[in-house]
Amino acid sequence: MISKTFLKETRELMRDGRVRIAFLIVIVLLGVAALISARQYKNVNEQYELAKRSERAIWDNQGEKNPHSAAHYGTYAFKPKYPLSLLDQGVDKYAGTSIFLEAHKRNEAQFSAATDQTGLARFGDLTPDFILLFIIPLLIVLLGYNSFTKEREMGTLTLLKSQGVSAWRWALGKWTALFFPVLIITAALFLVAGIVLSNLDDFGVFSWSSLFIMFVVFVAYYIIFINIVLLISSLAKRSGISLVVALCIWIIACLAAPKAASNIAESKYPYPTRQEFAANVLKDKKEGLDGHNPWSKQAKLLQEQVLKEHGVDSLHQLPFNFDAYRMQKGEEHEAEVYFKHYNYLKDQYIKQSRIYKGLAAISPYLPARFLSMSIAHTDYATHWDFADAAESYRIATQKFLNDNFAENSEFGQWSYRADADFWKELPAFEYNPPELGTILSDNRSNLFILGIWLMASFGLLMFTTKTI
Amino acid sequence: MIITNNLTKKYGEQTALDHLELEVKQGEIYCLLGANGAGKTTTINLLLGFIEPTSGSAFINQLNVQENPKETKRFLAYIPENLMLYPSLSAVENLDYFSGIAGKKLSDADLKGFLAEAGLQTDAFGMRISTFSKGMRQKVGIAIALAKDAKVLLLDEPTSGLDPKASNEFGLLLQKLRTKGVATLMATHDLFRAKEVGTHIGIMKDGSLRQQLVAEDISLSELEQAYLNTMEYKELVL
């Protein structure tokens, strides 16, 4: 009975001109979105590779130079574009692509794609994630809203009941008929994306297992929508009512809930303004050692302490350059200040994320979106991870430079120049994003909520169709 | 095959069916006559198990309908006044689906055989139902009953709206099913068709069965008179 109903429903769907047009539109949109994203991905990756190579070449070829001058000259940490961002661009567009690493200062990521766009970008981009997260659920609504109501309206329900139809088998037949075309479209997109990505040169951290898990997340997301749409159709008296209710659910789940979650999270745990943040950092910085100011109270205290430790009475008697040593100590103080203030931001972010996760119970969109972005390495967590890695690299770089300055010169010898080959000894910045296992572990609550949505909606559908 | 014992259905204070005692044996065609609201459709809906009786019981093939809703449906086929099928599917596809729902696995040849037996023209087998007339749809309904190998046929005003030729063809099909031993209960307004195809005729009014007649024992005019008497119609005086 399930296969008969599946075949019947599929035939009806395929013979409906509106359905064929809807399918065609979705497939064309997906194709265009995938093409645009693949081109963007290729361009960004080429730019990334070029920028990384040229910046390293500039660093390596600074020639003879004072290490602290080099620290101020700085370098860049570039955020790689990950293969699965082809499918879900997440917050990449807004998060910035590179961080300038310099002495005394932790900078934020800059040069985001959004800043290069005009106001028209507010209309949004045609990306695969837009199709996957918004359009396919809408397609499910359009395909399934009258699945049960049409039987009532056409009068076929009476004949079906007189034939002794088994309600759950019949409902399962309808369910599979709606699920199958959605599965085909999604599987085709992911398969094509997988083949394209695995054939790209230097495709980075692409893994079929990540792609497969992402596919499973989207399939689960669609199953939830199928369950909800069929549930509405089974309860509604007329197709018109069913369509309106299903569209309302789509609007709430996909459009209203994410924005409401964002507003609630932001109002409950707000970030400080840029000015506040900068003022707080400056205040804390001033309360500690400034590596460039030998006359400050903190610098004098440090001087006394170091002289005492080494049992000498002049800075010239120290076995290292005290200027560089002070610079490093100042750097460490500044790093602590930044650590404290960025940790506060991160705490706010974690609290906001908890609100999001809590509100995921009101919309399957939220857990699906968080999982998808995490797997694609395009979420804020990955961005934070990258920013932290860049900061650790900045701190290590400053120590590397200050140590060289301290060990190879004497107090007051600002004319010291490090060897032209010295710069090459600094290890290159490499960032490895979290592994799939870590991502899934960090997203346990999202997986759990998605699972609850999946089982509850299916159970409710089966329970309701029993009484048809 | 069909038995009702004191079958009663009430909606609040209103009695839709009042202690109906009825029996339709194998190979009989029982025609229920009556005005709108007489209780004909209620009787059929109770036999189908679509509604619960207030009191009394109905039996299909010796099984209580209320207690065995699924099992009793295995033995019966139902053709409503307006048989609605899936318009975008062909006659063969509709038959395949409805017989499949009833648990029958039939080959393409079997399906076509049933459609032919029901009197549908061969060139209509593959045509979409949306192009079918009501008479053609009713033939597909008969094919569904044939494919199901139904022992009981419940018909709710099946000839209403059919042209005389189609109505006659439908009557012949019922006769054919009768020879196969099918017990048929047909609710109708059509006295002529009831006399033509029925073996037994019951006249209902206000939810109760007022008269039971053997079709071959009476003429059409006697049936007409009996009907009018039951309905308490007065002769129209010009």
mmCIF file of C-alpha atoms in Angstrom, chain A residues 202-381:
data_model
loop_
_atom_site.group_PDB
_atom_site.id
_atom_site.type_symbol
_atom_site.label_atom_id
_atom_site.label_comp_id
_atom_site.label_asym_id
_atom_site.label_seq_id
_atom_site.Cartn_x
_atom_site.Cartn_y
_atom_site.Cartn_z
ATOM 1 C CA ASP A 202 44.399 22.494 -3.121
ATOM 2 C CA PHE A 203 40.941 21.812 -1.813
ATOM 3 C CA GLY A 204 42.121 22.100 1.790
ATOM 4 C CA VAL A 205 40.234 20.364 4.518
ATOM 5 C CA PHE A 206 37.438 18.955 2.366
ATOM 6 C CA SER A 207 36.150 15.640 3.617
ATOM 7 C CA TRP A 208 33.369 13.477 2.279
ATOM 8 C CA SER A 209 32.337 12.635 5.832
ATOM 9 C CA SER A 210 31.721 16.331 6.644
ATOM 10 C CA LEU A 211 29.767 16.708 3.422
ATOM 11 C CA PHE A 212 27.738 13.603 4.245
ATOM 12 C CA ILE A 213 26.918 14.817 7.775
ATOM 13 C CA MET A 214 25.871 18.177 6.358
ATOM 14 C CA PHE A 215 23.648 16.331 3.874
ATOM 15 C CA VAL A 216 22.094 14.333 6.719
ATOM 16 C CA VAL A 217 21.404 17.559 8.651
ATOM 17 C CA PHE A 218 19.594 19.070 5.672
ATOM 18 C CA VAL A 219 17.651 15.881 5.003
ATOM 19 C CA ALA A 220 16.549 15.852 8.664
ATOM 20 C CA TYR A 221 15.541 19.510 8.319
ATOM 21 C CA TYR A 222 13.430 18.688 5.253
ATOM 22 C CA ILE A 223 11.861 15.655 6.927
ATOM 23 C CA ILE A 224 10.711 17.936 9.748
ATOM 24 C CA PHE A 225 9.129 20.291 7.211
ATOM 25 C CA ILE A 226 7.511 17.368 5.375
ATOM 26 C CA ASN A 227 6.066 16.108 8.667
ATOM 27 C CA ILE A 228 4.742 19.550 9.598
ATOM 28 C CA VAL A 229 3.227 20.253 6.166
ATOM 29 C CA LEU A 230 1.537 16.836 6.016
ATOM 30 C CA LEU A 231 0.329 17.231 9.593
ATOM 31 C CA ILE A 232 -1.313 20.545 8.699
ATOM 32 C CA SER A 233 -2.817 19.021 5.559
ATOM 33 C CA SER A 234 -4.228 16.111 7.553
ATOM 34 C CA LEU A 235 -5.871 18.455 10.055
ATOM 35 C CA ALA A 236 -7.129 21.165 7.699
ATOM 36 C CA LYS A 237 -10.575 20.968 6.168
ATOM 37 C CA ARG A 238 -9.639 22.784 2.977
ATOM 38 C CA SER A 239 -6.527 23.150 0.841
ATOM 39 C CA GLY A 240 -6.636 26.941 1.054
ATOM 40 C CA ILE A 241 -6.502 26.845 4.849
ATOM 41 C CA SER A 242 -3.752 24.257 4.762
ATOM 42 C CA LEU A 243 -1.656 26.403 2.392
ATOM 43 C CA VAL A 244 -2.057 29.550 4.479
ATOM 44 C CA VAL A 245 -1.195 27.765 7.735
ATOM 45 C CA ALA A 246 1.814 25.977 6.179
ATOM 46 C CA LEU A 247 3.089 29.270 4.740
ATOM 47 C CA CYS A 248 2.679 30.933 8.133
ATOM 48 C CA ILE A 249 4.720 28.155 9.730
ATOM 49 C CA TRP A 250 7.396 28.607 7.045
ATOM 50 C CA ILE A 251 7.509 32.365 7.662
ATOM 51 C CA ILE A 252 7.724 31.896 11.434
ATOM 52 C CA ALA A 253 10.283 29.086 11.299
ATOM 53 C CA CYS A 254 12.569 30.437 8.572
ATOM 54 C CA LEU A 255 12.176 34.206 8.724
ATOM 55 C CA ALA A 256 10.715 35.401 12.019
ATOM 56 C CA ALA A 257 12.247 32.958 14.541
ATOM 57 C CA PRO A 258 15.923 33.546 13.552
ATOM 58 C CA LYS A 259 15.451 37.320 13.675
ATOM 59 C CA ALA A 260 13.549 37.141 16.963
ATOM 60 C CA ALA A 261 16.258 34.876 18.411
ATOM 61 C CA SER A 262 18.898 37.341 17.277
ATOM 62 C CA ASN A 263 17.066 40.291 18.840
ATOM 63 C CA ILE A 264 16.411 38.473 22.117
ATOM 64 C CA ALA A 265 20.024 37.289 22.378
ATOM 65 C CA GLU A 266 21.378 40.756 21.542
ATOM 66 C CA SER A 267 19.117 42.541 24.016
ATOM 67 C CA LYS A 268 19.817 40.059 26.816
ATOM 68 C CA TYR A 269 23.572 39.851 26.335
ATOM 69 C CA PRO A 270 24.651 42.948 24.410
ATOM 70 C CA TYR A 271 28.170 43.511 23.133
ATOM 71 C CA PRO A 272 29.838 46.764 24.219
ATOM 72 C CA THR A 273 30.022 49.444 21.546
ATOM 73 C CA ARG A 274 33.299 49.775 19.675
ATOM 74 C CA GLN A 275 34.081 53.027 21.561
ATOM 75 C CA GLU A 276 33.348 51.457 24.950
ATOM 76 C CA PHE A 277 35.473 48.469 24.110
ATOM 77 C CA ALA A 278 38.408 50.599 22.933
ATOM 78 C CA ALA A 279 38.145 52.884 25.998
ATOM 79 C CA ASN A 280 38.102 49.918 28.391
ATOM 80 C CA VAL A 281 41.108 48.342 26.710
ATOM 81 C CA LEU A 282 43.020 51.642 26.804
ATOM 82 C CA LYS A 283 42.196 52.163 30.465
ATOM 83 C CA ASP A 284 43.496 48.701 31.431
ATOM 84 C CA LYS A 285 46.524 49.104 29.219
ATOM 85 C CA LYS A 286 47.450 52.346 30.982
ATOM 86 C CA GLU A 287 47.236 50.642 34.349
ATOM 87 C CA GLY A 288 50.060 48.303 33.365
ATOM 88 C CA LEU A 289 53.453 48.416 31.757
ATOM 89 C CA ASP A 290 53.974 50.309 28.517
ATOM 90 C CA GLY A 291 57.000 48.729 26.853
ATOM 91 C CA HIS A 292 57.834 51.945 25.047
ATOM 92 C CA ASN A 293 57.852 54.160 28.135
ATOM 93 C CA PRO A 294 60.992 53.642 30.304
ATOM 94 C CA TRP A 295 59.985 56.491 32.651
ATOM 95 C CA SER A 296 56.682 55.124 33.802
ATOM 96 C CA LYS A 297 56.200 53.902 37.361
ATOM 97 C CA GLN A 298 55.689 50.316 36.169
ATOM 98 C CA ALA A 299 58.840 50.453 34.030
ATOM 99 C CA LYS A 300 60.881 51.705 36.999
ATOM 100 C CA LEU A 301 59.495 48.924 39.201
ATOM 101 C CA LEU A 302 60.361 46.323 36.566
ATOM 102 C CA GLN A 303 63.837 47.795 36.261
ATOM 103 C CA GLU A 304 64.420 47.560 40.015
ATOM 104 C CA GLN A 305 63.119 44.030 40.136
ATOM 105 C CA VAL A 306 65.320 42.835 37.246
ATOM 106 C CA LEU A 307 68.439 44.511 38.637
ATOM 107 C CA LYS A 308 67.763 42.860 41.979
ATOM 108 C CA GLU A 309 67.175 39.446 40.408
ATOM 109 C CA HIS A 310 70.474 39.611 38.522
ATOM 110 C CA GLY A 311 72.400 41.201 41.392
ATOM 111 C CA VAL A 312 73.646 44.122 39.338
ATOM 112 C CA ASP A 313 73.216 47.848 39.747
ATOM 113 C CA SER A 314 73.172 48.955 36.132
ATOM 114 C CA LEU A 315 71.051 47.944 33.175
ATOM 115 C CA HIS A 316 74.233 47.836 31.092
ATOM 116 C CA GLN A 317 75.453 44.971 33.265
ATOM 117 C CA LEU A 318 72.517 42.757 32.358
ATOM 118 C CA PRO A 319 73.283 39.863 29.994
ATOM 119 C CA PHE A 320 70.462 41.015 27.675
ATOM 120 C CA ASN A 321 69.036 44.207 26.282
ATOM 121 C CA PHE A 322 66.661 45.512 28.931
ATOM 122 C CA ASP A 323 64.822 47.693 26.367
ATOM 123 C CA ALA A 324 63.757 44.558 24.505
ATOM 124 C CA TYR A 325 62.996 42.776 27.752
ATOM 125 C CA ARG A 326 60.744 45.636 28.850
ATOM 126 C CA MET A 327 59.133 45.637 25.449
ATOM 127 C CA GLN A 328 58.324 41.938 25.862
ATOM 128 C CA LYS A 329 56.964 42.460 29.365
ATOM 129 C CA GLY A 330 54.809 45.309 28.053
ATOM 130 C CA GLU A 331 53.636 43.032 25.288
ATOM 131 C CA GLU A 332 52.669 40.378 27.816
ATOM 132 C CA HIS A 333 50.690 42.900 29.844
ATOM 133 C CA GLU A 334 48.883 44.123 26.723
ATOM 134 C CA ALA A 335 48.173 40.560 25.671
ATOM 135 C CA GLU A 336 46.560 39.940 29.062
ATOM 136 C CA VAL A 337 44.432 43.061 28.694
ATOM 137 C CA TYR A 338 43.263 41.960 25.255
ATOM 138 C CA PHE A 339 42.708 38.433 26.524
ATOM 139 C CA LYS A 340 40.487 39.770 29.314
ATOM 140 C CA HIS A 341 38.398 42.030 27.092
ATOM 141 C CA TYR A 342 38.074 39.593 24.190
ATOM 142 C CA ASN A 343 37.165 36.899 26.676
ATOM 143 C CA TYR A 344 34.318 39.102 27.836
ATOM 144 C CA LEU A 345 33.171 39.408 24.201
ATOM 145 C CA LYS A 346 33.489 35.667 23.819
ATOM 146 C CA ASP A 347 31.482 35.116 26.987
ATOM 147 C CA GLN A 348 28.737 37.336 25.595
ATOM 148 C CA TYR A 349 28.887 35.380 22.346
ATOM 149 C CA ILE A 350 28.612 32.067 24.242
ATOM 150 C CA LYS A 351 25.648 33.394 26.235
ATOM 151 C CA GLN A 352 23.988 34.622 23.042
ATOM 152 C CA SER A 353 24.616 31.206 21.478
ATOM 153 C CA ARG A 354 22.897 29.582 24.442
ATOM 154 C CA ILE A 355 19.853 31.771 23.839
ATOM 155 C CA TYR A 356 19.889 30.720 20.196
ATOM 156 C CA LYS A 357 20.180 27.084 21.162
ATOM 157 C CA GLY A 358 17.324 27.470 23.626
ATOM 158 C CA LEU A 359 15.148 29.123 21.019
ATOM 159 C CA ALA A 360 15.978 26.350 18.550
ATOM 160 C CA ALA A 361 13.038 24.577 20.139
ATOM 161 C CA ILE A 362 10.670 27.007 18.382
ATOM 162 C CA SER A 363 12.114 26.522 14.903
ATOM 163 C CA PRO A 364 13.937 23.627 13.241
ATOM 164 C CA TYR A 365 15.695 26.249 11.118
ATOM 165 C CA LEU A 366 17.935 27.315 13.998
ATOM 166 C CA PRO A 367 19.560 23.970 14.915
ATOM 167 C CA ALA A 368 19.866 23.034 11.231
ATOM 168 C CA ARG A 369 21.511 26.368 10.418
ATOM 169 C CA PHE A 370 23.945 26.190 13.338
ATOM 170 C CA LEU A 371 24.957 22.658 12.453
ATOM 171 C CA SER A 372 25.355 23.465 8.796
ATOM 172 C CA MET A 373 27.521 26.546 9.473
ATOM 173 C CA SER A 374 29.642 24.683 11.979
ATOM 174 C CA ILE A 375 30.284 21.790 9.631
ATOM 175 C CA ALA A 376 31.096 24.261 6.834
ATOM 176 C CA HIS A 377 33.470 26.187 9.188
ATOM 177 C CA THR A 378 31.575 29.375 8.437
ATOM 178 C CA ASP A 379 30.076 30.019 11.868
ATOM 179 C CA TYR A 380 31.129 32.545 14.507
ATOM 180 C CA ALA A 381 32.674 29.803 16.647
#
